[in-house]
Amino acid sequence: MKFSPTDLTVKVGDTVTWLFRDRVPHTVQGIGDKAMGINSPIIQKGEWSYTFTLPGTYRYLCSLHPEMRGTVTVQ
Ligand SMILES: [Cu+2]
């Protein structure tokens, strides 16, 4: 019930893929205006990708389990 790694650093233009391999479904949902585009469907098994085109620190959580949080830092 956590994102691993919790914190990730990538470069502008990189695509991040989240892999869903749990017994329960999860989502990836951005926190705040800057992270609005980060908004996956509910997924139990599969993957979801997002391409970061602007530098900054993006926080996200799982909307089903809000204690599941992570950040992507885009340089
Ligand atoms: Cu979850």
Short mmCIF file of N, CA and C and ligand atoms in Angstrom, two decimals:
data_model
loop_
_atom_site.label_atom_id
_atom_site.label_comp_id
_atom_site.label_asym_id
_atom_site.label_seq_id
_atom_site.Cartn_x
_atom_site.Cartn_y
_atom_site.Cartn_z
N MET A 1 0.83 -1.19 0.00
CA MET A 1 0.00 0.00 0.00
C MET A 1 0.87 1.25 0.00
N LYS A 2 1.83 1.28 -0.93
CA LYS A 2 2.62 2.50 -1.07
C LYS A 2 3.22 2.54 -2.46
N PHE A 3 3.60 3.76 -2.86
CA PHE A 3 4.30 3.93 -4.12
C PHE A 3 5.79 3.71 -3.89
N SER A 4 6.40 3.00 -4.80
CA SER A 4 7.84 2.75 -4.67
C SER A 4 8.51 2.94 -6.03
N PRO A 5 9.46 3.84 -6.14
CA PRO A 5 9.94 4.71 -5.06
C PRO A 5 8.94 5.82 -4.74
N THR A 6 8.98 6.29 -3.52
CA THR A 6 8.07 7.37 -3.12
C THR A 6 8.41 8.67 -3.83
N ASP A 7 9.70 8.92 -3.96
CA ASP A 7 10.16 10.15 -4.59
C ASP A 7 11.05 9.80 -5.78
N LEU A 8 10.78 10.48 -6.89
CA LEU A 8 11.49 10.18 -8.13
C LEU A 8 11.90 11.49 -8.78
N THR A 9 13.10 11.52 -9.34
CA THR A 9 13.56 12.70 -10.07
C THR A 9 13.79 12.33 -11.52
N VAL A 10 13.20 13.13 -12.43
CA VAL A 10 13.33 12.87 -13.86
C VAL A 10 13.69 14.19 -14.55
N LYS A 11 13.86 14.11 -15.86
CA LYS A 11 14.16 15.30 -16.65
C LYS A 11 12.92 15.73 -17.44
N VAL A 12 12.90 17.00 -17.81
CA VAL A 12 11.79 17.52 -18.63
C VAL A 12 11.66 16.66 -19.89
N GLY A 13 10.44 16.28 -20.19
CA GLY A 13 10.18 15.44 -21.36
C GLY A 13 10.15 13.96 -21.06
N ASP A 14 10.57 13.59 -19.86
CA ASP A 14 10.54 12.17 -19.51
C ASP A 14 9.11 11.69 -19.25
N THR A 15 8.87 10.44 -19.55
CA THR A 15 7.60 9.81 -19.25
C THR A 15 7.78 8.87 -18.06
N VAL A 16 6.92 9.01 -17.09
CA VAL A 16 6.94 8.13 -15.91
C VAL A 16 5.80 7.13 -16.04
N THR A 17 6.10 5.87 -15.83
CA THR A 17 5.09 4.82 -15.88
C THR A 17 4.91 4.21 -14.49
N TRP A 18 3.69 4.23 -14.01
CA TRP A 18 3.36 3.58 -12.74
C TRP A 18 2.85 2.17 -13.04
N LEU A 19 3.39 1.20 -12.36
CA LEU A 19 2.95 -0.18 -12.50
C LEU A 19 2.03 -0.53 -11.34
N PHE A 20 0.89 -1.11 -11.67
CA PHE A 20 -0.10 -1.50 -10.66
C PHE A 20 -0.07 -3.01 -10.54
N ARG A 21 0.40 -3.47 -9.41
CA ARG A 21 0.55 -4.93 -9.22
C ARG A 21 0.16 -5.28 -7.80
N ASP A 22 -1.04 -4.90 -7.41
CA ASP A 22 -1.45 -5.13 -6.04
C ASP A 22 -2.74 -5.95 -6.05
N ARG A 23 -3.16 -6.36 -4.87
CA ARG A 23 -4.41 -7.12 -4.77
C ARG A 23 -5.61 -6.20 -4.72
N VAL A 24 -5.38 -4.91 -4.58
CA VAL A 24 -6.47 -3.94 -4.56
C VAL A 24 -6.15 -2.86 -5.59
N PRO A 25 -7.18 -2.17 -6.12
CA PRO A 25 -6.95 -1.14 -7.12
C PRO A 25 -6.42 0.15 -6.51
N HIS A 26 -5.77 0.91 -7.34
CA HIS A 26 -5.22 2.21 -6.93
C HIS A 26 -5.39 3.21 -8.08
N THR A 27 -5.09 4.47 -7.75
CA THR A 27 -5.03 5.51 -8.77
C THR A 27 -3.77 6.33 -8.55
N VAL A 28 -3.45 7.15 -9.54
CA VAL A 28 -2.43 8.19 -9.39
C VAL A 28 -3.14 9.51 -9.67
N GLN A 29 -3.21 10.36 -8.67
CA GLN A 29 -3.93 11.63 -8.81
C GLN A 29 -3.07 12.77 -8.28
N GLY A 30 -2.84 13.76 -9.15
CA GLY A 30 -2.02 14.89 -8.76
C GLY A 30 -2.68 15.74 -7.69
N ILE A 31 -1.84 16.38 -6.90
CA ILE A 31 -2.31 17.28 -5.84
C ILE A 31 -1.98 18.71 -6.27
N GLY A 32 -3.02 19.55 -6.36
CA GLY A 32 -2.80 20.96 -6.69
C GLY A 32 -2.93 21.24 -8.17
N ASP A 33 -3.03 22.52 -8.50
CA ASP A 33 -3.30 22.93 -9.88
C ASP A 33 -2.22 22.43 -10.84
N LYS A 34 -0.97 22.55 -10.46
CA LYS A 34 0.12 22.21 -11.37
C LYS A 34 0.09 20.74 -11.77
N ALA A 35 -0.46 19.91 -10.89
CA ALA A 35 -0.46 18.47 -11.13
C ALA A 35 -1.81 17.98 -11.64
N MET A 36 -2.64 18.89 -12.14
CA MET A 36 -3.99 18.51 -12.56
C MET A 36 -4.01 17.42 -13.62
N GLY A 37 -3.02 17.44 -14.53
CA GLY A 37 -3.02 16.45 -15.61
C GLY A 37 -2.71 15.04 -15.16
N ILE A 38 -2.22 14.92 -13.94
CA ILE A 38 -1.90 13.59 -13.41
C ILE A 38 -3.19 13.02 -12.84
N ASN A 39 -3.81 12.12 -13.58
CA ASN A 39 -5.14 11.67 -13.18
C ASN A 39 -5.44 10.34 -13.87
N SER A 40 -5.02 9.27 -13.25
CA SER A 40 -5.20 7.96 -13.87
C SER A 40 -6.59 7.43 -13.56
N PRO A 41 -7.06 6.47 -14.36
CA PRO A 41 -8.25 5.73 -13.94
C PRO A 41 -7.91 4.81 -12.77
N ILE A 42 -8.92 4.16 -12.24
CA ILE A 42 -8.72 3.16 -11.19
C ILE A 42 -8.17 1.90 -11.85
N ILE A 43 -7.02 1.45 -11.38
CA ILE A 43 -6.35 0.31 -12.01
C ILE A 43 -5.95 -0.69 -10.93
N GLN A 44 -6.20 -1.96 -11.22
CA GLN A 44 -5.73 -2.99 -10.28
C GLN A 44 -4.48 -3.67 -10.83
N LYS A 45 -4.53 -4.09 -12.07
CA LYS A 45 -3.35 -4.70 -12.70
C LYS A 45 -3.13 -3.98 -14.02
N GLY A 46 -1.97 -3.41 -14.18
CA GLY A 46 -1.70 -2.72 -15.42
C GLY A 46 -0.71 -1.60 -15.20
N GLU A 47 -0.75 -0.61 -16.09
CA GLU A 47 0.17 0.50 -15.94
C GLU A 47 -0.46 1.77 -16.49
N TRP A 48 0.11 2.89 -16.08
CA TRP A 48 -0.37 4.20 -16.53
C TRP A 48 0.83 5.13 -16.61
N SER A 49 0.88 5.92 -17.67
CA SER A 49 2.05 6.78 -17.91
C SER A 49 1.64 8.24 -18.01
N TYR A 50 2.60 9.09 -17.67
CA TYR A 50 2.40 10.53 -17.78
C TYR A 50 3.73 11.15 -18.17
N THR A 51 3.67 12.08 -19.14
CA THR A 51 4.88 12.76 -19.60
C THR A 51 4.95 14.15 -18.97
N PHE A 52 6.06 14.45 -18.33
CA PHE A 52 6.25 15.72 -17.63
C PHE A 52 6.97 16.69 -18.57
N THR A 53 6.28 17.78 -18.91
CA THR A 53 6.82 18.72 -19.89
C THR A 53 7.30 20.03 -19.27
N LEU A 54 7.07 20.22 -17.99
CA LEU A 54 7.52 21.44 -17.31
C LEU A 54 8.26 21.06 -16.03
N PRO A 55 9.33 21.79 -15.73
CA PRO A 55 10.06 21.49 -14.49
C PRO A 55 9.23 21.84 -13.26
N GLY A 56 9.56 21.20 -12.16
CA GLY A 56 8.88 21.48 -10.91
C GLY A 56 8.76 20.22 -10.07
N THR A 57 8.12 20.38 -8.93
CA THR A 57 7.87 19.25 -8.03
C THR A 57 6.37 18.96 -8.05
N TYR A 58 6.04 17.75 -8.40
CA TYR A 58 4.65 17.32 -8.54
C TYR A 58 4.33 16.32 -7.44
N ARG A 59 3.33 16.64 -6.64
CA ARG A 59 2.90 15.71 -5.60
C ARG A 59 1.67 14.94 -6.09
N TYR A 60 1.57 13.70 -5.67
CA TYR A 60 0.40 12.91 -6.06
C TYR A 60 0.03 11.95 -4.95
N LEU A 61 -1.16 11.44 -5.05
CA LEU A 61 -1.63 10.45 -4.09
C LEU A 61 -2.50 9.44 -4.82
N CYS A 62 -2.90 8.40 -4.09
CA CYS A 62 -3.91 7.46 -4.57
C CYS A 62 -5.24 7.93 -4.01
N SER A 63 -6.20 8.21 -4.90
CA SER A 63 -7.47 8.76 -4.42
C SER A 63 -8.26 7.76 -3.57
N LEU A 64 -7.96 6.48 -3.71
CA LEU A 64 -8.65 5.46 -2.92
C LEU A 64 -7.99 5.26 -1.56
N HIS A 65 -6.72 5.57 -1.46
CA HIS A 65 -5.96 5.41 -0.22
C HIS A 65 -5.09 6.65 -0.06
N PRO A 66 -5.65 7.75 0.42
CA PRO A 66 -4.93 9.03 0.40
C PRO A 66 -3.63 9.05 1.20
N GLU A 67 -3.43 8.03 2.01
CA GLU A 67 -2.14 7.97 2.71
C GLU A 67 -1.01 7.54 1.78
N MET A 68 -1.39 7.00 0.62
CA MET A 68 -0.38 6.63 -0.38
C MET A 68 -0.01 7.88 -1.16
N ARG A 69 1.21 8.36 -0.97
CA ARG A 69 1.63 9.61 -1.61
C ARG A 69 3.00 9.47 -2.19
N GLY A 70 3.28 10.35 -3.16
CA GLY A 70 4.61 10.37 -3.75
C GLY A 70 4.87 11.71 -4.40
N THR A 71 6.09 11.91 -4.81
CA THR A 71 6.44 13.13 -5.55
C THR A 71 7.31 12.76 -6.75
N VAL A 72 7.12 13.54 -7.80
CA VAL A 72 8.01 13.48 -8.96
C VAL A 72 8.63 14.86 -9.10
N THR A 73 9.94 14.93 -9.06
CA THR A 73 10.66 16.19 -9.28
C THR A 73 11.17 16.17 -10.71
N VAL A 74 10.79 17.20 -11.46
CA VAL A 74 11.17 17.30 -12.87
C VAL A 74 12.19 18.40 -13.00
N GLN A 75 13.36 18.05 -13.51
CA GLN A 75 14.47 19.02 -13.62
C GLN A 75 14.69 19.44 -15.05
CU CU B 1 -4.45 2.99 -3.47
#
